[in-house]
mmCIF file of C-alpha atoms in Angstrom:
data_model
loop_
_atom_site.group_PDB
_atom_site.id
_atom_site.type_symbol
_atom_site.label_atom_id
_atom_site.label_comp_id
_atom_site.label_asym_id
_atom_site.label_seq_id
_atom_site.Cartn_x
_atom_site.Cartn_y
_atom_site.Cartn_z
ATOM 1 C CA UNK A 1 95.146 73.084 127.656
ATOM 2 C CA UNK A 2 93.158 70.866 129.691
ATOM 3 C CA UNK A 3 94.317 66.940 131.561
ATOM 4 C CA UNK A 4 91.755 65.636 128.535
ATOM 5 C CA UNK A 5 93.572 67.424 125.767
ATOM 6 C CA UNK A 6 97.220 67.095 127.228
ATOM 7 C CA UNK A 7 96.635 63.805 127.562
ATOM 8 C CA UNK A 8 95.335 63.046 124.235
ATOM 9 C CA UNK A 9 98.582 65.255 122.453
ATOM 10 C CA UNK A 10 100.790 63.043 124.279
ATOM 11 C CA UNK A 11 99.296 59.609 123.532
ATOM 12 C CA UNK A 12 99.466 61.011 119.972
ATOM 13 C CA UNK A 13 103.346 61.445 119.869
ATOM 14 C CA UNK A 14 103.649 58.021 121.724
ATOM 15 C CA UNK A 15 101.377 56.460 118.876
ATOM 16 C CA UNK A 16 103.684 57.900 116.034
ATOM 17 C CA UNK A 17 106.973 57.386 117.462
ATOM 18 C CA UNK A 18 105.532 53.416 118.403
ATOM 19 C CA UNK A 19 104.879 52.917 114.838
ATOM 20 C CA UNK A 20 108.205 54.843 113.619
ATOM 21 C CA UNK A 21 109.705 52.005 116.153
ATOM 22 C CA UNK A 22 111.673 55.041 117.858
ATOM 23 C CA UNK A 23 110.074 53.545 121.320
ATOM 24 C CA UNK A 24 112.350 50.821 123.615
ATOM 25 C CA UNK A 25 110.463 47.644 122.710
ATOM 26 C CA UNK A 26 110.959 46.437 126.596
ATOM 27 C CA UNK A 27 108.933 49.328 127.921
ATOM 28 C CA UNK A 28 105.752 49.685 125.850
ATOM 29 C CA UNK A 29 103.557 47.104 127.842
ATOM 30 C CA UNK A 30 104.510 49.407 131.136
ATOM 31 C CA UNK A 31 103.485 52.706 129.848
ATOM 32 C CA UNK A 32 100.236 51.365 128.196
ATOM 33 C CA UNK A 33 99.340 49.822 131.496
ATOM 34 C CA UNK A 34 100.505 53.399 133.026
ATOM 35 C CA UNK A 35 98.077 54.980 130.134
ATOM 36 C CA UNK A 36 95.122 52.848 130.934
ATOM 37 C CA UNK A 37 94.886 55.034 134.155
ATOM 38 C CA UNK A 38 92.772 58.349 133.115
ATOM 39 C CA UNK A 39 94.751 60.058 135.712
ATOM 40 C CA UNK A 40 98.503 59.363 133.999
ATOM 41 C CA UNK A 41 100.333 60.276 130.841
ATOM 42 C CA UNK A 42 103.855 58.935 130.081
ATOM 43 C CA UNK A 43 106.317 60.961 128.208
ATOM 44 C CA UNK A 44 109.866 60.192 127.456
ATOM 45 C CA UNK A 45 110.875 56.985 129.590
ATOM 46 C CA UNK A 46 113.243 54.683 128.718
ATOM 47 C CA UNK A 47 113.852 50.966 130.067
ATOM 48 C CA UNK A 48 117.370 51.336 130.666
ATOM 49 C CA UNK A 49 120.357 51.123 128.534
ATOM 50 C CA UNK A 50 123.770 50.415 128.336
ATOM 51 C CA UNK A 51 125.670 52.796 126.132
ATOM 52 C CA UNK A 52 129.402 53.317 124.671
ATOM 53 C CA UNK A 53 129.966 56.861 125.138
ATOM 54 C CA UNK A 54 132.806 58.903 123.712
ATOM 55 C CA UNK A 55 133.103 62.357 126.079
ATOM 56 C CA UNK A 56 135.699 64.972 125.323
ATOM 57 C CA UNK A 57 135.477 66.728 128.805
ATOM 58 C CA UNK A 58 133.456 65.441 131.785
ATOM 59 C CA UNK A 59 129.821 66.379 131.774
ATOM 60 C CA UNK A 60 130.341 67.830 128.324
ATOM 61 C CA UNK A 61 127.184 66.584 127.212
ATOM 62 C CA UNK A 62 126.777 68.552 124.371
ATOM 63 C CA UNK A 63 129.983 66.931 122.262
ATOM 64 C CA UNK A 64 129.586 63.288 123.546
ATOM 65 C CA UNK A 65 129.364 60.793 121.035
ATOM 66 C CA UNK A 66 127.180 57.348 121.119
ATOM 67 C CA UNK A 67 129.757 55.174 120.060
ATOM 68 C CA UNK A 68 127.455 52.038 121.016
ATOM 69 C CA UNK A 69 123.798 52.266 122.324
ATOM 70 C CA UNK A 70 121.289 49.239 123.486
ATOM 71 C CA UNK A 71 118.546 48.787 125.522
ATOM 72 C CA UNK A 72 119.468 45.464 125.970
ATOM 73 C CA UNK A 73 122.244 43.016 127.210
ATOM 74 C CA UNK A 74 125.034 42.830 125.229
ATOM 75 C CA UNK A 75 127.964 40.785 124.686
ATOM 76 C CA UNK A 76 131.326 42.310 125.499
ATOM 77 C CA UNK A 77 132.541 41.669 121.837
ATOM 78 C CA UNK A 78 129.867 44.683 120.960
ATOM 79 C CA UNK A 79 131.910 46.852 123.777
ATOM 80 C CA UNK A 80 134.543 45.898 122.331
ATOM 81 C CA UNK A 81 134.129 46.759 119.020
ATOM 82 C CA UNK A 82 132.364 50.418 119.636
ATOM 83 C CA UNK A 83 135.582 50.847 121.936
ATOM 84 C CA UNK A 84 137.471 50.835 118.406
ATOM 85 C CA UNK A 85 136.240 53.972 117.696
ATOM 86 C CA UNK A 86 137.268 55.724 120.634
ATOM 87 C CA UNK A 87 138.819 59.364 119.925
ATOM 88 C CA UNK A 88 138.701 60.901 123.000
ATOM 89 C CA UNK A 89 137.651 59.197 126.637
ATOM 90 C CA UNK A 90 135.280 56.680 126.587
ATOM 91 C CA UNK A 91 133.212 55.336 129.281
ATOM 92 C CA UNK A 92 130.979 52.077 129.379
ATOM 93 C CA UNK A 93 127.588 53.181 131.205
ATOM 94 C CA UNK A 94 125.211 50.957 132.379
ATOM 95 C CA UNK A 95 121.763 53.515 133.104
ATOM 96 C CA UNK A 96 118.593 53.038 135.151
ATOM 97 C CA UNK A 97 115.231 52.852 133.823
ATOM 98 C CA UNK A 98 113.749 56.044 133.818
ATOM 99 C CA UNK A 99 109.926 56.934 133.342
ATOM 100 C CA UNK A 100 107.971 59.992 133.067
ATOM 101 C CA UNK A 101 104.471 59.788 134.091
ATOM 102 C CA UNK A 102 102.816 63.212 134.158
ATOM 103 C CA UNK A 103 99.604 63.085 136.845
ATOM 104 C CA UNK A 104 96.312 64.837 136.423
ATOM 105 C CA UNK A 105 97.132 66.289 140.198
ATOM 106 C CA UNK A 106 98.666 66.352 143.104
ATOM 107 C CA UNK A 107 97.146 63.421 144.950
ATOM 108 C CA UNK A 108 97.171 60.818 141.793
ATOM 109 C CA UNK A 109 101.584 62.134 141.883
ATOM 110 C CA UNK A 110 101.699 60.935 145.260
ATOM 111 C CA UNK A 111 99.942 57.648 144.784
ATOM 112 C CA UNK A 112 102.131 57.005 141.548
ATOM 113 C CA UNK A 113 105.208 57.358 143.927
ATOM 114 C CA UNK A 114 104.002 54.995 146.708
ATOM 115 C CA UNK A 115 103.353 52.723 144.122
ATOM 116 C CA UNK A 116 106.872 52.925 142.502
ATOM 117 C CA UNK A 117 108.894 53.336 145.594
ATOM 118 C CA UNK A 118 107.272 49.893 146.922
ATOM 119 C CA UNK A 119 108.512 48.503 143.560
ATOM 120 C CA UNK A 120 111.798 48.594 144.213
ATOM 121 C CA UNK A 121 112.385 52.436 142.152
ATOM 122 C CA UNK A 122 114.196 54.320 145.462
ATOM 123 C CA UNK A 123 114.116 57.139 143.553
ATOM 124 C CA UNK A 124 111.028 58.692 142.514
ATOM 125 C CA UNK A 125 110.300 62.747 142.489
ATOM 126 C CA UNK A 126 107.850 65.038 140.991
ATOM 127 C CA UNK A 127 110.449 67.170 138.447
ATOM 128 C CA UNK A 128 107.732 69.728 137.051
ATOM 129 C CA UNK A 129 105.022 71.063 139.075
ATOM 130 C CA UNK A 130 103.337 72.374 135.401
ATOM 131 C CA UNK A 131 102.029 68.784 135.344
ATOM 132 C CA UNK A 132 103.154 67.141 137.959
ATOM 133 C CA UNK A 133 105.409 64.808 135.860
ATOM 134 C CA UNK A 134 107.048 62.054 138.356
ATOM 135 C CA UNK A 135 110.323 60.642 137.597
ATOM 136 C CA UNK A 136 110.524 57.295 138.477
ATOM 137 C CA UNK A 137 114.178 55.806 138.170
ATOM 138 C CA UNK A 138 116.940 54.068 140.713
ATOM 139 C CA UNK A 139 120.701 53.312 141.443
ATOM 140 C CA UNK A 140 121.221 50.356 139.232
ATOM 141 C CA UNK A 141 124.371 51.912 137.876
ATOM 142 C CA UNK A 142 128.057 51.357 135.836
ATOM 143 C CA UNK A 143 130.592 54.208 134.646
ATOM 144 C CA UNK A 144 133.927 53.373 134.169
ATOM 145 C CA UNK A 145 136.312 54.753 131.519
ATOM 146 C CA UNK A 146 137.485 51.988 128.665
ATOM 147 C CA UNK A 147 140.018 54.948 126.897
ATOM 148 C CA UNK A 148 141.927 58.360 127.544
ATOM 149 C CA UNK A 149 142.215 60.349 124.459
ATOM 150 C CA UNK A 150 141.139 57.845 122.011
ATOM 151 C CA UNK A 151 143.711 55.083 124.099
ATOM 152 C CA UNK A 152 142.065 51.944 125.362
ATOM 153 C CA UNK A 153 143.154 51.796 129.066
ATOM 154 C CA UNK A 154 141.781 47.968 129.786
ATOM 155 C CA UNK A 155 141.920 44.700 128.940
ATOM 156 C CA UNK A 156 139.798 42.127 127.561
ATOM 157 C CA UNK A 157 139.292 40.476 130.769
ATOM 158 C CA UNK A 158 138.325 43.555 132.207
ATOM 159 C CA UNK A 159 135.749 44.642 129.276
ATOM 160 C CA UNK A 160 134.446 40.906 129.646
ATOM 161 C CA UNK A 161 133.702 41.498 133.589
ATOM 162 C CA UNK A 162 132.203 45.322 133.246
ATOM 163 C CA UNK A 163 130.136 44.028 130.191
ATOM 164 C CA UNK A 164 129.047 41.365 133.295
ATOM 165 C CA UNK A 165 127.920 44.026 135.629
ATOM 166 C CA UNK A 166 126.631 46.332 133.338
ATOM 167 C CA UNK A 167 124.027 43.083 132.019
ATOM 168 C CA UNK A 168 123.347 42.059 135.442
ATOM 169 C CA UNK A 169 122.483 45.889 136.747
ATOM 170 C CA UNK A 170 120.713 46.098 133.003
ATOM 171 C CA UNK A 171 118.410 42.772 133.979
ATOM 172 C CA UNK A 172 117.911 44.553 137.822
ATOM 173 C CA UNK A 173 116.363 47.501 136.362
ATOM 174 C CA UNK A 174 114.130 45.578 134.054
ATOM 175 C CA UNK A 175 112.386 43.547 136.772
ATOM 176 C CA UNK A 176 111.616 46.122 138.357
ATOM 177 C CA UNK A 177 109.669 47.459 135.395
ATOM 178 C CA UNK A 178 107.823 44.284 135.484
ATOM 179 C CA UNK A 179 107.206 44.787 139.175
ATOM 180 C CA UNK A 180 105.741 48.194 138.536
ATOM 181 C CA UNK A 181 103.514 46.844 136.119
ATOM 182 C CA UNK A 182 102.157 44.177 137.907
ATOM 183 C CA UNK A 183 101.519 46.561 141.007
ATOM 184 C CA UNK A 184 99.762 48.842 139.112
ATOM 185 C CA UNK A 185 97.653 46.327 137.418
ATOM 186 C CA UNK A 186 96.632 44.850 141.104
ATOM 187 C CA UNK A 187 95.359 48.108 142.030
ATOM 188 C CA UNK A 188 93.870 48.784 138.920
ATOM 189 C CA UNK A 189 90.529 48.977 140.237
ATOM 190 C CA UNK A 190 91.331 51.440 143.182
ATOM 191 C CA UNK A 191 93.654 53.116 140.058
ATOM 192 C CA UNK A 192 90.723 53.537 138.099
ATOM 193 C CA UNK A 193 88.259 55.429 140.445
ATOM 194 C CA UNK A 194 90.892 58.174 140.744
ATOM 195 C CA UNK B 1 103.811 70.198 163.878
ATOM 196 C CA UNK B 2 103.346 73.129 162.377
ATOM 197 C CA UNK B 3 106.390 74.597 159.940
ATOM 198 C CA UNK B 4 107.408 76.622 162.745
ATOM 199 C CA UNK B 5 107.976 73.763 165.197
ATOM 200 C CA UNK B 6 109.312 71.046 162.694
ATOM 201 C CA UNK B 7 112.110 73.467 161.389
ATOM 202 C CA UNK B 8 113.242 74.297 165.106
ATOM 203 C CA UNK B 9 113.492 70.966 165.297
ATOM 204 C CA UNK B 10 115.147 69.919 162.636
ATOM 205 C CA UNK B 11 117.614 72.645 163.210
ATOM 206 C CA UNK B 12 118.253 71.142 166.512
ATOM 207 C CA UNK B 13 119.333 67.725 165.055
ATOM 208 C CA UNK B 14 121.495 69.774 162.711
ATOM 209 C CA UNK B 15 123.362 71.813 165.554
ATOM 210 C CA UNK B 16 123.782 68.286 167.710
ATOM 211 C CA UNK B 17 124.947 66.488 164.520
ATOM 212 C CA UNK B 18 127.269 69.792 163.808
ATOM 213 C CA UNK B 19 128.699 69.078 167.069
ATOM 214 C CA UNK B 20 129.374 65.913 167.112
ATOM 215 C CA UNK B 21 131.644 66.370 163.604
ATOM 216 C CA UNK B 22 128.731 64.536 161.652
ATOM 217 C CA UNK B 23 128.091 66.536 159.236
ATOM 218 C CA UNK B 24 130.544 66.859 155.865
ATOM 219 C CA UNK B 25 132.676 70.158 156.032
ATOM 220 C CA UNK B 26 132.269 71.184 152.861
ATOM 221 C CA UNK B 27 127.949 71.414 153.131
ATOM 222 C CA UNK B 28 127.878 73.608 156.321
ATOM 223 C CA UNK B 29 128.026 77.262 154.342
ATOM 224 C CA UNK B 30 125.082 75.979 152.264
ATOM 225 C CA UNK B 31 122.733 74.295 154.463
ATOM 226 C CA UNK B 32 123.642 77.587 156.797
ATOM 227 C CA UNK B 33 122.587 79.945 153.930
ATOM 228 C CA UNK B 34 119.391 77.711 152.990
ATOM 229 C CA UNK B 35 118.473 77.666 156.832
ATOM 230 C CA UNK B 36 118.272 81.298 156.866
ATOM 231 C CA UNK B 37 115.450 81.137 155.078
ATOM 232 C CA UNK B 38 112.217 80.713 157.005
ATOM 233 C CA UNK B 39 110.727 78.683 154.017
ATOM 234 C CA UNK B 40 113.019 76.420 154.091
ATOM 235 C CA UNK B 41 114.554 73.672 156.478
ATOM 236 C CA UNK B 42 117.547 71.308 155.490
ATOM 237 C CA UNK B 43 117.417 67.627 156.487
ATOM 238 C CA UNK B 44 120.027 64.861 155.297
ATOM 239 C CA UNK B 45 122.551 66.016 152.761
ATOM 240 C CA UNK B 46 125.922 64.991 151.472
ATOM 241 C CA UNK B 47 128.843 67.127 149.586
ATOM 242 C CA UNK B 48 129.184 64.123 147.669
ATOM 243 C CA UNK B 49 131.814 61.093 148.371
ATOM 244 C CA UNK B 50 134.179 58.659 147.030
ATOM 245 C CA UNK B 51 133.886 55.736 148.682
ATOM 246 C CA UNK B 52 135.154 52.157 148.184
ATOM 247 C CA UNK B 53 132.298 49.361 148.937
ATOM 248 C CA UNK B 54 132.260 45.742 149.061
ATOM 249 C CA UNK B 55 129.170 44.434 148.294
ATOM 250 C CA UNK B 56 128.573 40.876 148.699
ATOM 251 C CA UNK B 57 125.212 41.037 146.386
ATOM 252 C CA UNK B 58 124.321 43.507 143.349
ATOM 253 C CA UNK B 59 121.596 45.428 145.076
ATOM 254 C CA UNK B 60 122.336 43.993 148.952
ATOM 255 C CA UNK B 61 122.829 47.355 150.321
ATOM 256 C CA UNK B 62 122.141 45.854 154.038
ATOM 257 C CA UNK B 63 125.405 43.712 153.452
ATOM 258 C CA UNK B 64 127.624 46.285 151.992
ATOM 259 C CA UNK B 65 130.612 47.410 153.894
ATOM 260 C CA UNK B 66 132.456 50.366 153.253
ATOM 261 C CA UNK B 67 135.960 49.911 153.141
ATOM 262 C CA UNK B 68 136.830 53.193 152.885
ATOM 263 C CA UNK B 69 134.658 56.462 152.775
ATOM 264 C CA UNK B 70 135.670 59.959 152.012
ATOM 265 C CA UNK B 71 134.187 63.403 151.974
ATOM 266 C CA UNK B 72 137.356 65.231 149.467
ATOM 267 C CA UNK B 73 139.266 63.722 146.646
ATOM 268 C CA UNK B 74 141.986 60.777 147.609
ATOM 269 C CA UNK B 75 145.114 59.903 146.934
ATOM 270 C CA UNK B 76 144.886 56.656 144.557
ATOM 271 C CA UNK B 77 147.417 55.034 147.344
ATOM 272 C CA UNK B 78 144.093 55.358 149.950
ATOM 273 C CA UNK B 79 142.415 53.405 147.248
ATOM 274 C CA UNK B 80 144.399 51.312 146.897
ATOM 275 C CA UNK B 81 144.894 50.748 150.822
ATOM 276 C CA UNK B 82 140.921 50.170 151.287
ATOM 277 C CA UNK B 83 140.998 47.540 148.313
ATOM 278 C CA UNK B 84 143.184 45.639 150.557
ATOM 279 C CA UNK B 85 140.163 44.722 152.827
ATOM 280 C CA UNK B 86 138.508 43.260 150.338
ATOM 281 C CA UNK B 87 136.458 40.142 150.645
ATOM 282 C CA UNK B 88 133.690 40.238 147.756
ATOM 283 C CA UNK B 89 132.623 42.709 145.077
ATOM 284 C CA UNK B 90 134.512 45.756 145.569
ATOM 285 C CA UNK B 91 133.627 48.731 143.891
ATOM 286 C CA UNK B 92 135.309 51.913 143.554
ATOM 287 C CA UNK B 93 132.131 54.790 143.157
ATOM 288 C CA UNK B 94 132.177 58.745 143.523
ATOM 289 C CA UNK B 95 128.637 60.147 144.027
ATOM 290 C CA UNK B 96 127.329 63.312 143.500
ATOM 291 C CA UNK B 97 126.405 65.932 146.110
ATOM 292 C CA UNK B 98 122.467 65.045 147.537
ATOM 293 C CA UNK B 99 120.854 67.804 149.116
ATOM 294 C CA UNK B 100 117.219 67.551 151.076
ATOM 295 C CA UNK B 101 115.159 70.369 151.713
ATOM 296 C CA UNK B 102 111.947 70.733 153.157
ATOM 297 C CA UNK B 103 109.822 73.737 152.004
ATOM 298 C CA UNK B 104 107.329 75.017 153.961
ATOM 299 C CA UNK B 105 104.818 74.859 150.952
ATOM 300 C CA UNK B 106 104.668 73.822 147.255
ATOM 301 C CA UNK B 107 105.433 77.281 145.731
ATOM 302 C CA UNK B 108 108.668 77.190 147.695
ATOM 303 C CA UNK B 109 109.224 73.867 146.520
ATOM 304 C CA UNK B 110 109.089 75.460 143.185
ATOM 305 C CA UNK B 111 111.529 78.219 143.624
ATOM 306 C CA UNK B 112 114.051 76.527 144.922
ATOM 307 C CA UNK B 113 113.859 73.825 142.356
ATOM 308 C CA UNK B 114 114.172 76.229 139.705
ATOM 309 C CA UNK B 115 117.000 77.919 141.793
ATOM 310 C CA UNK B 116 118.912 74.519 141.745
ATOM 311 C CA UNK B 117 118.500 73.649 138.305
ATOM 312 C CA UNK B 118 119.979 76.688 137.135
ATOM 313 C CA UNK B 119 123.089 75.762 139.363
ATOM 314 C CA UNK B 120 123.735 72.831 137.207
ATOM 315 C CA UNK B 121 121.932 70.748 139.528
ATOM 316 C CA UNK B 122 119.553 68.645 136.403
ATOM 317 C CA UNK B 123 118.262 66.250 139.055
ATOM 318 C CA UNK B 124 115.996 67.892 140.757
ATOM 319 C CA UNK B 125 112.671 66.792 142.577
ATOM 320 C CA UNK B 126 110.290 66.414 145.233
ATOM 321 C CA UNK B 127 110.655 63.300 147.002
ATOM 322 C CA UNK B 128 108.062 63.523 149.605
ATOM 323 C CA UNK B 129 104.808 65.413 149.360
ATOM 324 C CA UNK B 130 104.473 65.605 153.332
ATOM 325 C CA UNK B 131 106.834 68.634 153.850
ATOM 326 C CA UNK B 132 107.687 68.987 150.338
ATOM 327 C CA UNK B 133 110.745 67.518 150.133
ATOM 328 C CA UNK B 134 113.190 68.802 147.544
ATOM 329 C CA UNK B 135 116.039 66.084 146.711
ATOM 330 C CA UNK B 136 118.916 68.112 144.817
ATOM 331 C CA UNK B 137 121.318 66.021 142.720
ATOM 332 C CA UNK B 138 123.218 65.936 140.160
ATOM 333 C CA UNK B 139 124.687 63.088 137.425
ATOM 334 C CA UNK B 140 128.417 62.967 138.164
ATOM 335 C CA UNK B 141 128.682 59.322 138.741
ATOM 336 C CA UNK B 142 131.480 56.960 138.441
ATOM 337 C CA UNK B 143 131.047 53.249 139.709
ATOM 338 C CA UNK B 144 133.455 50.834 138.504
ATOM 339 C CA UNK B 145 134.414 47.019 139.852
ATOM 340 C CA UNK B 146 138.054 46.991 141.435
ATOM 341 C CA UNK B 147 137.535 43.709 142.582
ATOM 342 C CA UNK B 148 135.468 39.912 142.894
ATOM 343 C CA UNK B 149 135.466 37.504 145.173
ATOM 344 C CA UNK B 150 137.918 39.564 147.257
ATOM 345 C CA UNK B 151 140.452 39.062 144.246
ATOM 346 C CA UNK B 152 141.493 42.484 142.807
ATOM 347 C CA UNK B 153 141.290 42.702 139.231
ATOM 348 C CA UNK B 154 142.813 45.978 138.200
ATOM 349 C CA UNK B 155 146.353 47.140 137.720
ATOM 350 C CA UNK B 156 147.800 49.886 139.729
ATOM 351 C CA UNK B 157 148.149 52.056 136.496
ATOM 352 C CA UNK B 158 143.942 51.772 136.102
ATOM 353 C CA UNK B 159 143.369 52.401 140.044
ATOM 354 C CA UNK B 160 145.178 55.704 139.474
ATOM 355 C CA UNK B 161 142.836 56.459 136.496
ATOM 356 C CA UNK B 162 139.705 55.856 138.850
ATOM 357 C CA UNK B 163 140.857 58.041 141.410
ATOM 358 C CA UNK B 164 141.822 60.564 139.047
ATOM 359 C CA UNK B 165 138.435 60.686 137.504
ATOM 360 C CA UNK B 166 136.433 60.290 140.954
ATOM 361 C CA UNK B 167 138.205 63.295 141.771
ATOM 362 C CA UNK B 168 137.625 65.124 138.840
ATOM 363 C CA UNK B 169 133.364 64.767 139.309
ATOM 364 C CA UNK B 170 133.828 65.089 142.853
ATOM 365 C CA UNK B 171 134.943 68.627 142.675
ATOM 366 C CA UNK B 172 132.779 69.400 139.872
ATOM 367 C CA UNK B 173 129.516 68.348 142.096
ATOM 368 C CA UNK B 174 131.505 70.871 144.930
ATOM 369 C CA UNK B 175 131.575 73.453 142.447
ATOM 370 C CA UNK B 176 127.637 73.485 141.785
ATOM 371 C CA UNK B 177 127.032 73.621 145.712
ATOM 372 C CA UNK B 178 129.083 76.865 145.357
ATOM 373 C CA UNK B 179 126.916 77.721 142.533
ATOM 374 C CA UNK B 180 123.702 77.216 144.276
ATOM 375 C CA UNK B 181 124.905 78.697 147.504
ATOM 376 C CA UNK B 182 125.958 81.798 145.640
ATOM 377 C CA UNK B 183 122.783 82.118 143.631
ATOM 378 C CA UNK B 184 120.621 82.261 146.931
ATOM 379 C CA UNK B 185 122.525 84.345 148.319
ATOM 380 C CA UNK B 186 121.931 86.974 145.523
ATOM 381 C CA UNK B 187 118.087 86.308 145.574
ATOM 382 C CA UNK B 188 118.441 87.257 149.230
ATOM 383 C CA UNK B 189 115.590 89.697 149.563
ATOM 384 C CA UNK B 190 113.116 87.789 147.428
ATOM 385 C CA UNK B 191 113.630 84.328 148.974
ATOM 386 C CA UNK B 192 113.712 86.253 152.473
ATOM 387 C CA UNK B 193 110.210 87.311 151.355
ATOM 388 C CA UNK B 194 108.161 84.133 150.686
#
């Protein structure tokens, strides 16, 4: 398949999954500015989120359970209550933004990563070299357990001052979106010519 | 520089570093094994740590202090000894193993990112495009606030907890160096051969 067609096949599933509202709100004026650029194609990307997440054995990915799940702040009464239906351990995670940009070649992959790296993402890499997708993501980051086999192991104060830190590193991540976006919009003449 | 040159020379700051006690124990067997390979070259890398880090600002990095740093799991008592320092935001965070490679060209690159992924290691990527610089990482991550404003706010029961669970992904990133330095090892010939 050709950049053209690829390109095309992915705007497609970003289309339907916009309109089935299955796309973080936050991140949609990013990856159309992203998309504007003949050269890029975003796939999955996400704006950051702060989840309640149930995990029977570390790294166990497979059976952990989404107790709670927002891409935006929340207020510790939410952690809280997901924390209610702990069965196993639960950790409150606070994740990065991460966004997938596949690049028409090699050359628009490394401008892409300039670009985010002097946004404030300190960690950018191509992943795939099918089509040169570059991850762009950083350290804003929270994991802490809230309960051992289904037993809540902190307090309310403590839940209060995690939900805290996981906002505040929640808010970090999204300026930097915003950053992104406005850098690539600057440049969006020098963007375009690629 | 030509490959040649640049990897005799960053084997040199290897060997100096190696003397000097530098570099983490536990990473010497695999940055020896992917040395041996003339395609590749290791630069900075880290077995992964716990460390305990006060940090006066979310995202100040340039004011943080580490109050205590560690290459191996801890005793929750050395924890709890570090905390003691305190004088901000204290944080209590194990990180994964980080591994940098440079390849001597983007097939390489490739290979070994294909090589690490099948390890376990899902964070994979090339960081810099200059000498192809493969970052190896992984997601065990726990970061969690043990105190603010210098004034502790978890219980000696929870510190224990921490430690236990720093421990616990700390050994599971050692494990997946074994895993990678095992599965080069037994592609010997072929990687010998690029």
């Amino acid at each position: 398949m050709n950049w053209v067609e690829f390109k095309r096949k992915k705007l497609e599933i970003l289309e339907r999954a916009k309109e089935k509202r299955e796309v973080d709100e936050d991140i949609i004026p990013l990856l159309d500015t992203i998309n504007s650029f003949d050269c890029f194609v975003t796939t999955s990307s996400c704006s950051g989120r702060i989840v309640v997440l149930d995990v029977p054995k570390i790294g166990d990915k497979l059976n952990a359970k989404f107790l709670g799940k927002w891409h935006r702040t929340v207020d510790w009464k939410e952690v809280a209550k997901a924390l209610e239906k702990s069965t196993s351990t639960t950790w409150l995670i606070s994740d990065p933004p991460i966004v997938h940009v596949a690049c028409r070649d090699l050359e628009c992959a490394r401008i892409l990563m300039r670009i985010a790296n002097e946004s404030g993402f300190r960690r950018c890499g191509i992943i795939s070299l099918n089509r040169f997708v570059v991850e762009i993501t950083s350290f804003e980051k929270l994991e802490a357990p809230l309960a051992v086999n289904g037993k809540i192991v902190v307090d309310e104060g403590y839940i209060k001052l995690l939900t805290d830190f996981a906002n505040e590193k929640l808010l970090r991540g999204k300026e930097k979106l915003e950053r992104l976006k406005s850098k690539l919009s600057s440049r969006k003449s020098f963007l375009r010519a690629l």
